[in-house]
Coordinates of C-alpha atoms in Angstrom, one line a residue:
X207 CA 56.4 86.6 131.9
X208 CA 59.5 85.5 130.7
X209 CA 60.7 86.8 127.2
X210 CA 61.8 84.2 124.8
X211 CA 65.7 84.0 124.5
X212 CA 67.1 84.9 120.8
X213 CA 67.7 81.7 118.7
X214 CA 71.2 81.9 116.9
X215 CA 72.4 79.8 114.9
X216 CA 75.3 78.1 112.3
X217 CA 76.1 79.2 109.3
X218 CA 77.4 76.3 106.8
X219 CA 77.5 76.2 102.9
X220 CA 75.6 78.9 102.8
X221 CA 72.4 77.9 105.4
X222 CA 71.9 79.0 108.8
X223 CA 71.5 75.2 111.2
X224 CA 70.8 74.5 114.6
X225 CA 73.6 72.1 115.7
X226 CA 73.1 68.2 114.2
X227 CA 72.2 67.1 117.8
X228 CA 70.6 69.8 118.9
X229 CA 72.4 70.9 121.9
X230 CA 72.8 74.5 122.8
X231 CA 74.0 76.8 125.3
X232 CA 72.8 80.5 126.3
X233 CA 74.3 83.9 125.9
X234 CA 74.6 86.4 128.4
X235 CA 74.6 90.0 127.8
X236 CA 77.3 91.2 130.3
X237 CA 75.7 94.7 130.7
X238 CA 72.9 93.1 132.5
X239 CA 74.1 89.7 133.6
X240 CA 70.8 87.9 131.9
X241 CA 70.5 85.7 128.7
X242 CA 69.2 87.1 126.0
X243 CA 69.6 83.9 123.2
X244 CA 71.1 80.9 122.7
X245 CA 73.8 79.3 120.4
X246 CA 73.9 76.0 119.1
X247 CA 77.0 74.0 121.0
X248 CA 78.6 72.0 117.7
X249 CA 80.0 68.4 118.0
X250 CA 82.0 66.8 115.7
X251 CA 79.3 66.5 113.1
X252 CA 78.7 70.2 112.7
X253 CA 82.1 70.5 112.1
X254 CA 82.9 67.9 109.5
X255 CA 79.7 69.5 107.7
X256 CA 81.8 73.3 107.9
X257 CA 84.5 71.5 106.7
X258 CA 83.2 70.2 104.1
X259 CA 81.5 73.2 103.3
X260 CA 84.6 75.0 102.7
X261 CA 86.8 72.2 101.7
X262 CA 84.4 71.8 98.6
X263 CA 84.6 75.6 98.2
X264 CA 88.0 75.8 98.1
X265 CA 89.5 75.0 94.6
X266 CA 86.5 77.6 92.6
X267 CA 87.6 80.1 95.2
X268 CA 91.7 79.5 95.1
X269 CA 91.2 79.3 91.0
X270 CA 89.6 83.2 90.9
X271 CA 91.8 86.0 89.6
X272 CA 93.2 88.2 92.4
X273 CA 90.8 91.1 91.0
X274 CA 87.5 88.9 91.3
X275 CA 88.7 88.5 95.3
X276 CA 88.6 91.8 95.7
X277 CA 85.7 92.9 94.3
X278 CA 84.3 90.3 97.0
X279 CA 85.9 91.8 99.9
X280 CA 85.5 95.4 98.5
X281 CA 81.5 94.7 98.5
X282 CA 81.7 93.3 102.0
X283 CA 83.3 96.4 103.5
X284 CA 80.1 98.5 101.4
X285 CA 77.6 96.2 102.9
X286 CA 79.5 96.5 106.2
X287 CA 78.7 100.2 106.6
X288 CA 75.2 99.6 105.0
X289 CA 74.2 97.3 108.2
X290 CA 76.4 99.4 110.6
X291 CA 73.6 99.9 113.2
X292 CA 72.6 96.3 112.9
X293 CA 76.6 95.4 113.4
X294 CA 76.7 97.9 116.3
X295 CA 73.9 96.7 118.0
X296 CA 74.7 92.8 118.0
X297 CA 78.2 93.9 119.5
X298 CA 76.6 96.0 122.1
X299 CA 74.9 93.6 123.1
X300 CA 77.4 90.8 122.8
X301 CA 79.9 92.4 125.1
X302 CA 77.8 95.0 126.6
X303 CA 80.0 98.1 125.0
X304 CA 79.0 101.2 124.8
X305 CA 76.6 101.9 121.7
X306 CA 78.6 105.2 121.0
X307 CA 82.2 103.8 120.8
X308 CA 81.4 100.8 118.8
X309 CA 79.6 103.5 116.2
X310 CA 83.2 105.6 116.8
X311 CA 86.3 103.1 117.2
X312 CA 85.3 99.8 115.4
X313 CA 83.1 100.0 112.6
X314 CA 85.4 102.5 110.7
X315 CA 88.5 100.7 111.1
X316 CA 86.9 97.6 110.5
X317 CA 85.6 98.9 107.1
X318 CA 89.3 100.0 106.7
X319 CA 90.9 96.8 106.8
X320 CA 88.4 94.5 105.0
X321 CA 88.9 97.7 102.3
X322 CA 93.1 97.0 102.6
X323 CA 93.4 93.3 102.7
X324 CA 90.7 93.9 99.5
X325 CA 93.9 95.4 97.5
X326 CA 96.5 93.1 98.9
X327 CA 94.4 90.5 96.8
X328 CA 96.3 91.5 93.7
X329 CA 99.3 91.7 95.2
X330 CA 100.3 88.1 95.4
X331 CA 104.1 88.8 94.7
X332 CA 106.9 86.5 94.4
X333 CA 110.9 87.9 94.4
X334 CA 112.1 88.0 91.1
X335 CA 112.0 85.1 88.5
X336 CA 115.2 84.4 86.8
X337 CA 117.8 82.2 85.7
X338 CA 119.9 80.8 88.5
X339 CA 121.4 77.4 86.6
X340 CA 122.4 77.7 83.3
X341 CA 120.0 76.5 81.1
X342 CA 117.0 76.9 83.5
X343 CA 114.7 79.5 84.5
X344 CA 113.0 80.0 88.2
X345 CA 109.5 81.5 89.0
X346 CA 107.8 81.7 92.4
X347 CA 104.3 81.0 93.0
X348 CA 102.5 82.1 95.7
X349 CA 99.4 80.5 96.6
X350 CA 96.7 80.1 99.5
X351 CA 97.3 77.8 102.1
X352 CA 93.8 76.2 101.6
X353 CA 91.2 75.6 104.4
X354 CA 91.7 77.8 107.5
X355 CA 90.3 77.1 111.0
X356 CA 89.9 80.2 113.0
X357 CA 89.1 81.1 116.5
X358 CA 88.2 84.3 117.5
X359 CA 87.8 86.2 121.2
X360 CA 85.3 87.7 123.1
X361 CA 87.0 91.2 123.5
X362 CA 86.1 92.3 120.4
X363 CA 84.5 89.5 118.5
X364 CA 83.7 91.6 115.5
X365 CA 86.5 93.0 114.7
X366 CA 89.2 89.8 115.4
X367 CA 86.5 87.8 112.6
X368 CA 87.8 90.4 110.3
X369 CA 91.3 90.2 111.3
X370 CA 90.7 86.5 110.3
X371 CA 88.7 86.3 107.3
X372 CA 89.8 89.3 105.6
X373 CA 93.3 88.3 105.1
X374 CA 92.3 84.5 104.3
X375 CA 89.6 85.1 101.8
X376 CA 92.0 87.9 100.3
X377 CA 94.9 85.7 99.8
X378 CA 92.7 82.4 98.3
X379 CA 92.1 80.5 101.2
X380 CA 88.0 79.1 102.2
X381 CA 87.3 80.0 105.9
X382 CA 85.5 78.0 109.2
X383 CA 85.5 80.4 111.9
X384 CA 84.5 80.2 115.4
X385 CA 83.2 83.0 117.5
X386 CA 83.8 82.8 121.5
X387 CA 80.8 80.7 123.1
X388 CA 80.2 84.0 125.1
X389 CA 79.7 86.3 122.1
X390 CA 78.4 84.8 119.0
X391 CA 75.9 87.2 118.0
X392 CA 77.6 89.7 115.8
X393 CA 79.8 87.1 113.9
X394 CA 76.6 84.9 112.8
X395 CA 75.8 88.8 111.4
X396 CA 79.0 88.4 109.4
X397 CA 77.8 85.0 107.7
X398 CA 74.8 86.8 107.2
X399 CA 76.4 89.9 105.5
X400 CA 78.9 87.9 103.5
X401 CA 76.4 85.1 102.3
X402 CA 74.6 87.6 101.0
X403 CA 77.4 89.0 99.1
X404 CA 78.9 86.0 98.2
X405 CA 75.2 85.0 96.7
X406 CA 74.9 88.1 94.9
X407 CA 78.1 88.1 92.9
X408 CA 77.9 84.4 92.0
X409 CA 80.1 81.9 94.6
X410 CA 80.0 79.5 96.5
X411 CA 78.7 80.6 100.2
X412 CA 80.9 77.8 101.4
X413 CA 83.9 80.4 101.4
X414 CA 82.6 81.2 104.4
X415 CA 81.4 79.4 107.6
X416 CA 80.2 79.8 111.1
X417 CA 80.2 77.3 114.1
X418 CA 79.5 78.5 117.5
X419 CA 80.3 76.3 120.5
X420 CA 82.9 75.9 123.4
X421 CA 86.4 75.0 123.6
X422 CA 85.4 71.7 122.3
X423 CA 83.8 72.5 119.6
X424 CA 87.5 74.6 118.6
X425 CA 89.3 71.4 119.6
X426 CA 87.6 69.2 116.6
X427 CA 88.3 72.3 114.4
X428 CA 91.5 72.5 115.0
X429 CA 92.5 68.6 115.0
X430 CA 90.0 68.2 112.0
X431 CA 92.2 66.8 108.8
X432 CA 90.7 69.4 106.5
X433 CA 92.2 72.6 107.7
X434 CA 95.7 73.4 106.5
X435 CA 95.6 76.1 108.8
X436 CA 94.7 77.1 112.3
X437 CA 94.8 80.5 113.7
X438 CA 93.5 82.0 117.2
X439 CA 93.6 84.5 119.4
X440 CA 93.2 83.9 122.8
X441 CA 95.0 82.9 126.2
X442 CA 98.4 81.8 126.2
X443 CA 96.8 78.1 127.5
X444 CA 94.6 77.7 124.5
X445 CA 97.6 78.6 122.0
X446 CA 99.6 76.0 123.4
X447 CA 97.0 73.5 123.1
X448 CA 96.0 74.7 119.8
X449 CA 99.6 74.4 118.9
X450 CA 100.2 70.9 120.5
X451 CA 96.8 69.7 118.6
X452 CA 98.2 71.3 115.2
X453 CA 101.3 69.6 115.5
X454 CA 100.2 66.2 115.5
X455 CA 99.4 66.6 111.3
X456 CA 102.0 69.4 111.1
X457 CA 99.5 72.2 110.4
X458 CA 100.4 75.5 109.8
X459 CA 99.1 77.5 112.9
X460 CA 99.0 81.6 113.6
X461 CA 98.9 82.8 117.3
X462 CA 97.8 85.8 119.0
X463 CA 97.7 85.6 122.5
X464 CA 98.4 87.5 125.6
X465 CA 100.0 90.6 126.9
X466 CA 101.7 92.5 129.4
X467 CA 102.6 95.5 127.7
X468 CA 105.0 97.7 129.9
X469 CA 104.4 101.7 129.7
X470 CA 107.6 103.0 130.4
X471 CA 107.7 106.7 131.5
X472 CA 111.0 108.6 131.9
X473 CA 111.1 111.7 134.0
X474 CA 111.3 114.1 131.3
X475 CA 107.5 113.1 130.5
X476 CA 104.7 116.1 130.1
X477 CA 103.2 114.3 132.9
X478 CA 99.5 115.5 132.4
X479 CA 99.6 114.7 129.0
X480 CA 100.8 110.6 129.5
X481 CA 98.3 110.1 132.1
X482 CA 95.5 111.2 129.8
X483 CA 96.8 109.0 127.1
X484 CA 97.6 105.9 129.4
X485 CA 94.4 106.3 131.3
X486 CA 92.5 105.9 127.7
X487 CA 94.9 103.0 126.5
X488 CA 94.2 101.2 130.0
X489 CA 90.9 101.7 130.7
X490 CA 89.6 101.4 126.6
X491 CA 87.1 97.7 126.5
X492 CA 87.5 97.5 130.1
X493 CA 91.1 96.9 129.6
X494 CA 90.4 94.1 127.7
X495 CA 93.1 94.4 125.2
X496 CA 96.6 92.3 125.1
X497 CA 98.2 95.7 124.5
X498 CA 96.4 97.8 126.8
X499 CA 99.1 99.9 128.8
X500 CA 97.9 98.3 132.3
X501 CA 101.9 98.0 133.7
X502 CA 103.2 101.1 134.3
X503 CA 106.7 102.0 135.0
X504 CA 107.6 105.5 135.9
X505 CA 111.0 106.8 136.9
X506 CA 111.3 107.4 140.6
X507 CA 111.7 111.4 140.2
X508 CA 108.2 111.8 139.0
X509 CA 106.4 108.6 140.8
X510 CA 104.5 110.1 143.3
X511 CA 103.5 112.8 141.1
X512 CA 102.9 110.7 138.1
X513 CA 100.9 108.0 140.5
X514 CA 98.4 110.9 142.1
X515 CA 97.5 112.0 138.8
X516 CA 96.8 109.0 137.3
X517 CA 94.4 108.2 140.3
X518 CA 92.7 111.5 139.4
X519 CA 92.4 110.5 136.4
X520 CA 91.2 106.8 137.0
X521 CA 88.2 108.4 139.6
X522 CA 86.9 110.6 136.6
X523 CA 87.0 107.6 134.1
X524 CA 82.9 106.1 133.8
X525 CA 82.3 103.2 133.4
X526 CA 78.6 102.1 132.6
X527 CA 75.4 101.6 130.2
X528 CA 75.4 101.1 126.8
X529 CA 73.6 104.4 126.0
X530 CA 75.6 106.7 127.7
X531 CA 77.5 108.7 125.7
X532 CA 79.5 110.1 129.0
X533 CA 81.4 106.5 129.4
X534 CA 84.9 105.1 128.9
X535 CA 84.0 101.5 128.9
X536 CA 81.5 99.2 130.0
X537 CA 81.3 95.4 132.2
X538 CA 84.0 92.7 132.1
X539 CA 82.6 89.7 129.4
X540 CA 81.8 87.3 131.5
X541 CA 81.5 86.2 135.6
X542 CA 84.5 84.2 135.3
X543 CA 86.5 87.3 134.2
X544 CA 85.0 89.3 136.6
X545 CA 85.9 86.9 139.0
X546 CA 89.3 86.8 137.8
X547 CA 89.7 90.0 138.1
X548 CA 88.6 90.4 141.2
X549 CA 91.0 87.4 142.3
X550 CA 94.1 89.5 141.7
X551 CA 92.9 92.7 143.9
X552 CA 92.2 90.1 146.8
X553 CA 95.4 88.5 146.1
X554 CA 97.7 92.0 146.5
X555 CA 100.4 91.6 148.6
X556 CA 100.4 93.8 151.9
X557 CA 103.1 96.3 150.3
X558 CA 100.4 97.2 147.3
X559 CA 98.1 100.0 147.9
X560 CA 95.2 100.6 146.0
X561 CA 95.4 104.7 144.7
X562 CA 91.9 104.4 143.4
X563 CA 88.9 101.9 142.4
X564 CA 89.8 97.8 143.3
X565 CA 85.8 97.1 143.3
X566 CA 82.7 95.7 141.2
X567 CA 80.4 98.6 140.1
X568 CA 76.6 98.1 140.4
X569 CA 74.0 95.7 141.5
X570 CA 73.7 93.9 138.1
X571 CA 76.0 92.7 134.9
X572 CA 80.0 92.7 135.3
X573 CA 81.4 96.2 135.8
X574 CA 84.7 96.8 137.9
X575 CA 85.9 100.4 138.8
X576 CA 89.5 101.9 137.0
X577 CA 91.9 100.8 139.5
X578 CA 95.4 102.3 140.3
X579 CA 97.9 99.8 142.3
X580 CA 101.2 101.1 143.4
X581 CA 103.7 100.0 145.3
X582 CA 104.1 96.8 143.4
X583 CA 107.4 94.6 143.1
X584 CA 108.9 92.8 139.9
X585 CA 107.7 89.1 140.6
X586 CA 104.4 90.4 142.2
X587 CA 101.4 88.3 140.9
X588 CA 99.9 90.7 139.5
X589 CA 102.8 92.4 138.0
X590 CA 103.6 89.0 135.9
X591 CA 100.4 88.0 134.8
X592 CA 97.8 89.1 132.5
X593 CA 95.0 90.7 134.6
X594 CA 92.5 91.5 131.4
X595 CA 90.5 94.3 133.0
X596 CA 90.4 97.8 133.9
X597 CA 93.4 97.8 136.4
X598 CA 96.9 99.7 135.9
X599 CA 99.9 99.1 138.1
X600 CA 102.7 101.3 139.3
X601 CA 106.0 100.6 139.8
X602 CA 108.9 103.0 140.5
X603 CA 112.1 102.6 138.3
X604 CA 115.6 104.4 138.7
X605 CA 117.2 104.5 135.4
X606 CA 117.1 103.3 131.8
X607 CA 119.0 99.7 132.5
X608 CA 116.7 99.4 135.2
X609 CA 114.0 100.1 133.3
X610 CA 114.5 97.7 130.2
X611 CA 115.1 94.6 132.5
X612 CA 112.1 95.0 134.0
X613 CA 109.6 96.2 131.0
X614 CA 111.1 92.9 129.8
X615 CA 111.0 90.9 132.6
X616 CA 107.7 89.0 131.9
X617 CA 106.5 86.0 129.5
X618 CA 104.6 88.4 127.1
X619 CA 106.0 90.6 124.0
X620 CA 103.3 91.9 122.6
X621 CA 103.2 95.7 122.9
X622 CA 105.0 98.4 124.5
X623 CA 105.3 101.9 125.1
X624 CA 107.9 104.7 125.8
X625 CA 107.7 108.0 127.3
X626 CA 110.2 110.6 126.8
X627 CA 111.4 114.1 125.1
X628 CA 115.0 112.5 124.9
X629 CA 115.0 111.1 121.1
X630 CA 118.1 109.2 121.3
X631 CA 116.4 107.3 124.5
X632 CA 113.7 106.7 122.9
X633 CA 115.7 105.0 119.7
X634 CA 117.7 102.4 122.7
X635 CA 114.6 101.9 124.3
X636 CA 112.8 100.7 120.6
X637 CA 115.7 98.6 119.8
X638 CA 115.8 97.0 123.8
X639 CA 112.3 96.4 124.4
X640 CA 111.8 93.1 123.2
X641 CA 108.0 93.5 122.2
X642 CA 106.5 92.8 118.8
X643 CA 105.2 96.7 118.7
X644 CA 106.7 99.8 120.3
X645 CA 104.8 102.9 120.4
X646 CA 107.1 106.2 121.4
X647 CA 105.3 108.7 123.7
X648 CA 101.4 107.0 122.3
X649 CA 100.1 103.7 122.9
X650 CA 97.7 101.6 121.6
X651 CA 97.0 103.1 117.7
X652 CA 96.8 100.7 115.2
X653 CA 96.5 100.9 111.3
X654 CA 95.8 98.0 108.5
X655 CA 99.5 98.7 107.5
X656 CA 101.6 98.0 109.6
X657 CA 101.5 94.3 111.7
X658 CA 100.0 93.3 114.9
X659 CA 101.8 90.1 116.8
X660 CA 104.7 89.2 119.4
X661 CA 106.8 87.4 120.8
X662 CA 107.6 84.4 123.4
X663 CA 104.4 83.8 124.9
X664 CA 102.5 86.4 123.0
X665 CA 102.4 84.0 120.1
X666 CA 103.4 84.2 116.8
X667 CA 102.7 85.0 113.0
X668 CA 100.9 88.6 112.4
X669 CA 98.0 90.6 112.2
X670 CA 96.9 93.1 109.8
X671 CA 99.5 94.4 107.0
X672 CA 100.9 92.8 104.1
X673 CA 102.7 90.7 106.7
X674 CA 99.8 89.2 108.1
X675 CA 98.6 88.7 104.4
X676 CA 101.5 86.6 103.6
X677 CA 100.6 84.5 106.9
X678 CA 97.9 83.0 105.1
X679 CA 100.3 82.0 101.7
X680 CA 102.7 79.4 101.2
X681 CA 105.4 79.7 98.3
X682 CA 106.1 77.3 95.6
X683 CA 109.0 77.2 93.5
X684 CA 108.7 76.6 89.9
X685 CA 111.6 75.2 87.3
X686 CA 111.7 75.2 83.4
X687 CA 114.1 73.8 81.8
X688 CA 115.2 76.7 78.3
X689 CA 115.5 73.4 76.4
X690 CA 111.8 72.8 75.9

């Protein structure tokens, strides 16, 4: 008998709807490799109805006292840990993580920022107000942006929504968000949660809104005339076409997009104690993270050490079910990333050799082994390019110059890492490294203060911290004249 598939569906002004035409696609839980529901796949109609939605939303919202915001967002982190298990169970089984560390690493931090963007509501600062012409005095306004367009990614789909609409709805702005077409589940939760909220305390539900569908469906989004805004994070493709799309009415757009983040180890490392950490920041989500520390570069006094440990430590990493406590990660997101992954271990040039893993786990869903590659070269394939799973490579450097031309050698500037007792090294490296983030002998941490974002091809505009907050403002000058 087959079990009936899990109907999801939009969430606009406030209602949960099938798509206008009725079209839908399923969802696949990758721990398994089987649908278990289906999402509606929205056309051009669905979105002018989100847009509308929030468009009409929009002035009530943008008109509330900074304090009124807050409360909202302040009741939305509450109800956020009152529905935990319900939160950590539609993630689960979006992206087939395990039960234990979305309970552990998400939910808390998530609570976190929706709780700090939350204060940064009432502090809508301008610089000072003054008189800089005789006779006149100058204030600065700063207001939301209006309608944002959002697009959020399948690595972790619940907390990027809150990376979105926590800073938006903070500053003013009315949100249409779309989840990845291969994990909706837990962000139609979200509408579900903050509907509710924004019912209780009195607003318009269309502050919020919810359109699954496929890269079409973000297309219309982002080339709709409402928006004022569009952000994503994704692939370095889909920014630039997000980008070329937002251009053509001028729109104000925020991108997040890949990485290549280079660990850099120096040879005064504690060695044991950097290949536990690394071995956690690579392997975390299936190393499916734009800042895991997947490129490795050690210095060439320690490399064969450094490289047998870490293989050590990549054979006693588990990978596996959702309810066991006992593992690291679980599958890929999808068969094309598992195929993708797999592409670039089949690809490896003859000097590579694999130190440990390079192979799919299991007879069902999309789990690959913690890989160690060494013995890679500068413009190797898979060196340059984002690989997005559980795979670190090795390569062996011989001193510092050496070492910042090639951590920087690549298109990405996300994140980075250094590794060394020597403080003064690690000061030149910080200020060389041309990386939006820089973690000194850690990697990977993150907190609601302080920004998330890069450079060159890693996009542009931040997450998180008051900086990301201001993403979603603009400033307006203001002139009196003292005359009256």
């Amino acid at each position: 008998m087959t079990t009936a598939l899990r109907r999801l569906r939009n969430y606009i002004d406030g209602e949960f709807r099938d798509a206008a035409d009725g079209r839908t696609t399923e969802v696949v839980n990758p721990a398994t490799g089987e649908a278990y529901a289906t999402a509606p796949l929205s056309a051009a109609a669905d979105v002018d109805a989100a847009m509308a939605a929030a468009e009409a939303a929009f002035p009530a919202w943008r008109d509330l006292i900074p304090a009124e915001r807050q409360k909202v967002l302040l009741k939305i982190a509450d109800r956020f840990e009152e529905r935990a298990e319900e939160l950590i169970a539609a993630e689960s089984e979006n992206c087939g993580k395990p039960v234990a560390l979305v309970r552990s690493e998400e939910i808390p931090p998530m609570v976190d920022q929706i709780r700090f963007f939350a204060g940064a509501a009432r502090m809508l600062e301008g610089r000072s107000a003054g008189e800089y012409m005789e006779g006149f005095t100058s204030i600065i306004r700063r207001e939301p942006v209006g309608v944002c367009a959002q697009v959020a990614p399948w690595n972790y789909p619940m907390m990027m929504a809150v990376w979105k609409f926590a800073p938006a709805l903070a500053a003013g702005n009315t949100v249409v968000i779309k989840p990845s077409d291969t994990t909706p589940a837990s962000t139609v939760l979200i509408a579900d949660i903050i509907g509710s909220v924004l019912d209780e305390l009195g607003h318009s539900r269309g502050v919020f809104n919810v359109l699954c569908g496929d890269r079409e469906t973000g297309r219309l989004m982002v080339e709709h005339k409402v928006p004022a805004m569009a952000s994503i994070t994704g692939s370095v493709r889909a920014g630039m076409q997000v980008a070329e799309s937002a251009s053509k009415d001028l729109k104000r757009v925020h991108l997040e997009l890949g990485g290549k983040a280079p660990v850099v180890v120096f040879e005064d490392t504690d060695i044991a104690k950097a290949v536990e950490d690394i071995s956690v920041a690579g392997y975390f989500n299936a190393g499916q993270d734009c800042t895991a520390a997947t490129r490795v570069l050690v210095q060439e006094s320690i490399h064969d050490e450094f490289v047998a440990a870490l293989a050590k430590a990549a054979s006693e990493t588990k990978t596996g079910a959702v309810d066991d406590e006992d593992v690291l990660y679980g599958p890929l997101n999808n068969a094309n990333q598992l195929k993708q992954v797999k592409g670039f271990i089949e690809r490896l040039p003859a000097h590579a050799k694999i130190e440990a893993g390079g192979e799919q786990v299991g007879e069902k869903g999309y789990f690959f082994a913690p890989t160690v590659v060494s013995g890679l070269k500068q413009d190797d394939e898979i060196v340059q390019h984002e690989v997005f799973g559980p795979v670190i490579t090795v390569q062996s450097f011989s001193d510092e110059k050496q070492a910042v031309e090639w951590a920087n050698g690549v298109e990405y500037a996300l994140a980075s890492s250094v590794w060394t007792k020597d403080h003064a090294r690690a000061m030149r490296m910080s200020k060389t490294l041309d990386f939006g983030c820089v973690w000194i002998n850690t990697h990977i941490p993150l907190v609601a203060e302080m920004p998330h974002g890069g450079f060159k091809k890693s996009g542009y505009g931040k997450d998180l911290s008051a900086y990301g907050f201001d993403d979603y403002t603009r400033i307006k000058h203001v002139m009196t004249s003292l005359d009256g």
